[in-house]
XYZ file of C-alpha atoms in Angstrom:
307
model
C 87.437 -5.767 40.468
C 84.367 -5.168 42.559
C 86.195 -6.258 45.678
C 89.186 -4.058 44.884
C 86.952 -0.976 44.430
C 85.214 -1.607 47.748
C 88.505 -2.026 49.569
C 89.879 1.249 48.087
C 86.737 3.186 49.065
C 86.910 1.762 52.573
C 90.609 2.709 52.827
C 89.888 6.312 51.796
C 87.134 6.605 54.365
C 89.296 5.084 57.124
C 92.270 7.353 56.461
C 90.395 10.674 55.816
C 90.861 13.304 58.610
C 88.028 14.240 60.953
C 87.048 17.582 59.359
C 84.996 18.703 62.351
C 87.974 18.331 64.655
C 90.242 19.966 62.081
C 88.062 23.035 61.741
C 87.674 23.216 65.486
C 91.473 23.288 65.926
C 91.843 25.871 63.169
C 89.180 28.035 64.819
C 90.920 27.783 68.217
C 94.237 28.864 66.687
C 92.576 31.846 64.997
C 90.914 32.903 68.268
C 94.222 32.560 70.135
C 96.099 34.715 67.629
C 93.444 37.438 67.742
C 93.505 37.453 71.538
C 97.304 37.735 71.599
C 97.190 40.588 69.041
C 94.589 42.498 71.090
C 96.610 41.991 74.250
C 99.815 43.222 72.558
C 97.977 46.262 71.131
C 96.511 47.170 74.518
C 99.921 46.747 76.196
C 101.589 48.977 73.587
C 98.926 51.673 73.908
C 99.104 51.596 77.683
C 102.885 51.812 77.552
C 102.816 54.806 75.208
C 100.210 56.514 77.396
C 102.347 55.904 80.488
C 105.372 57.343 78.676
C 103.448 60.458 77.665
C 101.947 60.862 81.116
C 105.377 60.495 82.673
C 106.807 63.143 80.357
C 104.027 65.562 81.136
C 104.489 64.933 84.845
C 108.227 65.602 84.545
C 107.613 68.827 82.615
C 105.008 69.931 85.152
C 107.391 69.150 88.017
C 110.230 71.150 86.411
C 107.886 74.087 85.713
C 106.621 74.060 89.300
C 110.173 74.001 90.624
C 111.109 76.941 88.377
C 108.108 78.942 89.623
C 109.069 78.254 93.242
C 112.706 79.283 92.665
C 111.712 82.419 90.706
C 109.237 83.435 93.401
C 111.882 82.841 96.054
C 114.399 85.052 94.231
C 111.812 87.828 93.852
C 110.934 87.635 97.536
C 114.623 87.820 98.498
C 115.190 90.798 96.167
C 112.163 92.641 97.497
C 113.310 91.915 101.044
C 116.752 93.359 100.268
C 115.204 96.466 98.659
C 112.923 96.988 101.652
C 115.815 96.598 104.080
C 117.994 99.008 102.060
C 115.198 101.586 101.967
C 114.595 101.216 105.709
C 118.317 101.540 106.387
C 118.304 104.918 104.606
C 115.539 106.431 106.742
C 117.328 108.837 109.071
C 116.552 108.675 112.780
C 116.319 111.618 115.091
C 118.656 111.719 118.081
C 115.847 110.561 120.409
C 115.053 107.662 118.062
C 118.695 106.548 118.059
C 118.802 106.677 121.855
C 115.565 104.683 122.066
C 116.925 102.039 119.704
C 119.988 101.550 121.851
C 117.852 100.737 124.889
C 114.770 99.074 123.443
C 115.757 97.480 120.122
C 113.850 99.950 117.931
C 110.825 100.458 120.168
C 110.282 103.553 122.256
C 110.437 103.386 126.021
C 106.651 103.503 126.254
C 106.439 100.384 124.059
C 105.258 102.110 120.869
C 107.121 101.686 117.598
C 109.054 104.648 116.139
C 107.341 106.135 113.091
C 109.232 108.708 110.986
C 106.047 109.886 109.278
C 104.514 110.846 112.627
C 107.360 113.122 113.708
C 106.618 116.841 113.788
C 108.001 118.958 110.935
C 111.047 120.947 112.034
C 113.244 123.715 110.644
C 115.568 121.175 109.074
C 115.215 117.864 107.229
C 117.950 115.250 106.857
C 118.550 113.398 103.594
C 121.258 111.423 101.862
C 123.122 113.160 99.080
C 126.855 113.205 99.678
C 129.147 110.643 98.069
C 130.275 109.278 101.441
C 126.697 108.453 102.480
C 126.551 111.099 105.214
C 123.508 113.263 105.916
C 122.934 116.604 104.225
C 120.691 118.893 106.222
C 118.017 120.957 104.498
C 117.075 124.227 106.195
C 113.877 126.145 105.498
C 114.358 129.822 104.680
C 111.075 130.992 106.206
C 112.114 129.574 109.576
C 115.484 131.324 109.805
C 116.156 134.062 112.338
C 115.562 137.189 110.215
C 114.084 140.605 110.872
C 110.565 141.243 109.624
C 110.271 143.231 106.414
C 107.549 144.490 104.084
C 109.766 145.190 101.065
C 108.933 143.718 97.647
C 111.309 140.797 97.108
C 111.654 140.777 93.306
C 111.242 143.356 90.512
C 110.698 141.867 87.059
C 111.254 145.179 85.290
C 114.783 145.630 86.709
C 117.638 144.763 84.349
C 120.806 143.820 86.272
C 124.051 145.511 85.290
C 127.204 143.556 84.471
C 127.771 139.864 83.815
C 124.994 137.338 83.387
C 126.795 134.340 84.931
C 128.405 134.281 88.342
C 132.080 133.288 88.533
C 133.527 133.578 92.028
C 137.120 134.293 90.983
C 135.981 137.042 88.636
C 133.744 138.590 91.302
C 136.608 138.471 93.825
C 138.928 140.161 91.319
C 136.383 142.955 90.662
C 135.606 143.613 94.336
C 137.264 146.619 96.036
C 135.473 146.242 99.357
C 133.152 143.891 101.236
C 130.589 145.704 103.338
C 128.440 144.227 106.114
C 125.378 146.452 105.942
C 121.813 146.773 107.251
C 119.213 148.229 104.891
C 117.676 151.341 106.415
C 115.657 152.380 103.368
C 114.795 150.809 100.025
C 113.262 153.280 97.567
C 112.082 151.511 94.430
C 111.534 153.250 91.110
C 110.575 151.811 87.729
C 114.104 150.893 86.634
C 116.113 150.592 89.832
C 116.328 151.138 93.581
C 118.167 153.483 95.896
C 119.351 151.926 99.148
C 120.356 153.725 102.316
C 122.679 151.365 104.163
C 123.983 151.335 107.700
C 127.566 150.049 107.558
C 128.246 147.567 110.347
C 131.759 146.866 109.060
C 133.659 147.359 105.803
C 136.880 145.758 104.581
C 139.319 146.393 101.785
C 142.417 144.277 101.178
C 144.356 146.349 103.702
C 141.892 145.781 106.524
C 138.812 147.448 107.990
C 137.575 150.744 106.562
C 135.781 153.200 108.840
C 132.483 154.095 107.130
C 129.133 154.429 108.890
C 126.640 154.881 106.055
C 126.368 154.327 102.316
C 123.874 155.199 99.613
C 123.988 153.006 96.525
C 121.872 152.625 93.395
C 121.209 149.188 91.923
C 118.990 147.548 89.322
C 119.334 144.022 90.725
C 115.903 142.355 90.518
C 116.660 140.621 93.852
C 115.635 143.512 96.084
C 117.578 144.161 99.307
C 114.974 143.934 102.060
C 114.517 146.758 104.532
C 115.687 145.817 108.078
C 117.732 142.903 106.730
C 121.527 142.506 106.897
C 123.753 141.708 103.883
C 127.399 141.191 102.978
C 127.894 143.067 99.703
C 130.806 142.920 97.220
C 131.321 146.551 96.188
C 133.437 148.325 93.628
C 134.203 152.014 93.173
C 132.014 153.558 90.499
C 133.793 156.850 91.148
C 135.749 158.260 94.088
C 132.870 158.443 96.582
C 130.267 156.099 95.096
C 130.012 152.327 95.107
C 128.023 149.758 93.193
C 127.289 146.064 93.703
C 129.782 143.922 91.739
C 127.349 141.203 90.613
C 123.669 142.138 90.358
C 122.256 139.075 88.616
C 121.921 136.927 91.760
C 120.747 137.220 95.386
C 123.267 138.885 97.707
C 124.732 137.188 100.796
C 122.154 137.637 103.574
C 123.216 137.483 107.232
C 120.845 136.059 109.861
C 120.383 137.532 113.325
C 122.174 134.568 114.910
C 125.291 134.953 112.747
C 124.501 132.521 109.923
C 124.389 133.345 106.230
C 122.193 132.582 103.208
C 123.955 132.562 99.831
C 123.735 131.196 96.307
C 125.936 128.163 95.622
C 128.322 130.052 93.352
C 130.085 131.297 96.492
C 132.419 128.305 96.878
C 134.336 130.080 99.657
C 131.230 129.743 101.852
C 130.177 126.203 100.897
C 132.349 124.268 103.371
C 130.064 122.929 106.117
C 127.008 124.548 104.527
C 123.541 123.057 104.207
C 120.891 123.020 101.483
C 118.244 125.716 101.760
C 114.576 125.235 100.920
C 113.290 128.543 99.563
C 110.243 129.575 97.538
C 110.736 130.917 94.043
C 110.391 134.714 93.966
C 109.436 134.896 90.298
C 109.359 132.853 87.098
C 112.726 134.462 86.324
C 114.205 133.495 89.688
C 116.855 130.961 88.691
C 118.473 130.768 92.131
C 115.668 129.671 94.460
C 116.783 126.025 94.253
C 120.517 126.868 94.330
C 120.572 128.473 97.752
C 122.741 127.368 100.662
C 122.920 128.169 104.359
C 125.816 128.190 106.798
C 124.968 128.449 110.517
C 128.106 130.500 111.173
C 129.546 133.056 108.772
C 133.333 132.887 109.157
C 134.154 136.397 107.994
C 137.894 136.084 108.535
C 138.182 132.904 106.462
C 136.008 134.407 103.714
C 138.101 137.580 103.511
C 141.261 135.472 103.350
C 139.822 133.634 100.347
C 139.172 136.996 98.716
C 142.687 138.292 99.474
C 144.274 135.142 98.050
C 142.109 134.960 94.923
C-alpha cells in the first residue's frame, strides 16, 4: 500500500501541467486580443473620420462651385445691363462721324463723353415704340419776340368747356385767325386784346380782316408782341371770342414753328416734346406742350374742314 501511494503521487506530479507556462500563454493571448481590439477601434474611428472629412470636402467643393457660377451669372447680367444702357446713350452727329473713323475715340485721341457736351436747345431721348429718338425742345430758347406781359392770371375763370376735345373745338370754330397781339389790357376778371390780323380763314377760304378786338378770361394770357393762331367763333355779328379758353393757345414762332398743347392731334405729326416751366400751380399744361418746327397751315385747315 505504501508503494502504491508513492507511485500515484509521483504520477500526479509527473503529469500535472506547468502552471507558469500555462499562465504565461494565457497572458499572451489576452494581450494579443486587446491589441487587436485597439487596432480595430482605431481603424474604425479613422475610417469614420475620413468619411466625414470627405463629405465635408465634397459639400465645400459644391458650395464653392455654386458661388463661382452665381458670381459669373451676376457679372454677365451686369455686363449686359451696362452694354444696354450704353447702347441707349444717343450720340451727336459729330460723335457718330468720329466713331466711324476712330472706333469711338475722337480724332484728337480723346474719348467721347456725353456728360461733357455743351447743353443745347434740344435734347434727344428714347420714347417712341419703334426705338427712335424723340427730340425735346426748350421753350425759353425758341425764336420769339420779347414781351413784358404777365403770363398767367389766377383770378381769371375761363369760359366754356373744362376739357379739350379737338373734334368738338373744330366743330365750334367759325374762323382761324393768325394774329399778333398789339395790346393786352388786363382787368380783374378778364383781358381785352387788340390784335393785328395777319391772315384769317373760314371754311370758304381767306377772310380779309386787318384788326380785331376780343375779350377773354383765359388765364393763359396772350403775350404782347407774340403771334398766335386762334380758333374763333361769332359771339354776335361783329364780335368774336376764343372757342376754348381753358388751355394755352397755339403760339407761332418767328421762324414759322408752332407751340401747342398736345390735345391738338392735327399738329402732332412730326412734332417734338417741349420743355416749359410751369406758369402757376393751376397750370396743368406745362408738361403737355409740343413743338413743331414748321406749322403746315394748309394741312391744319384741311383737318378742320374735314372734321
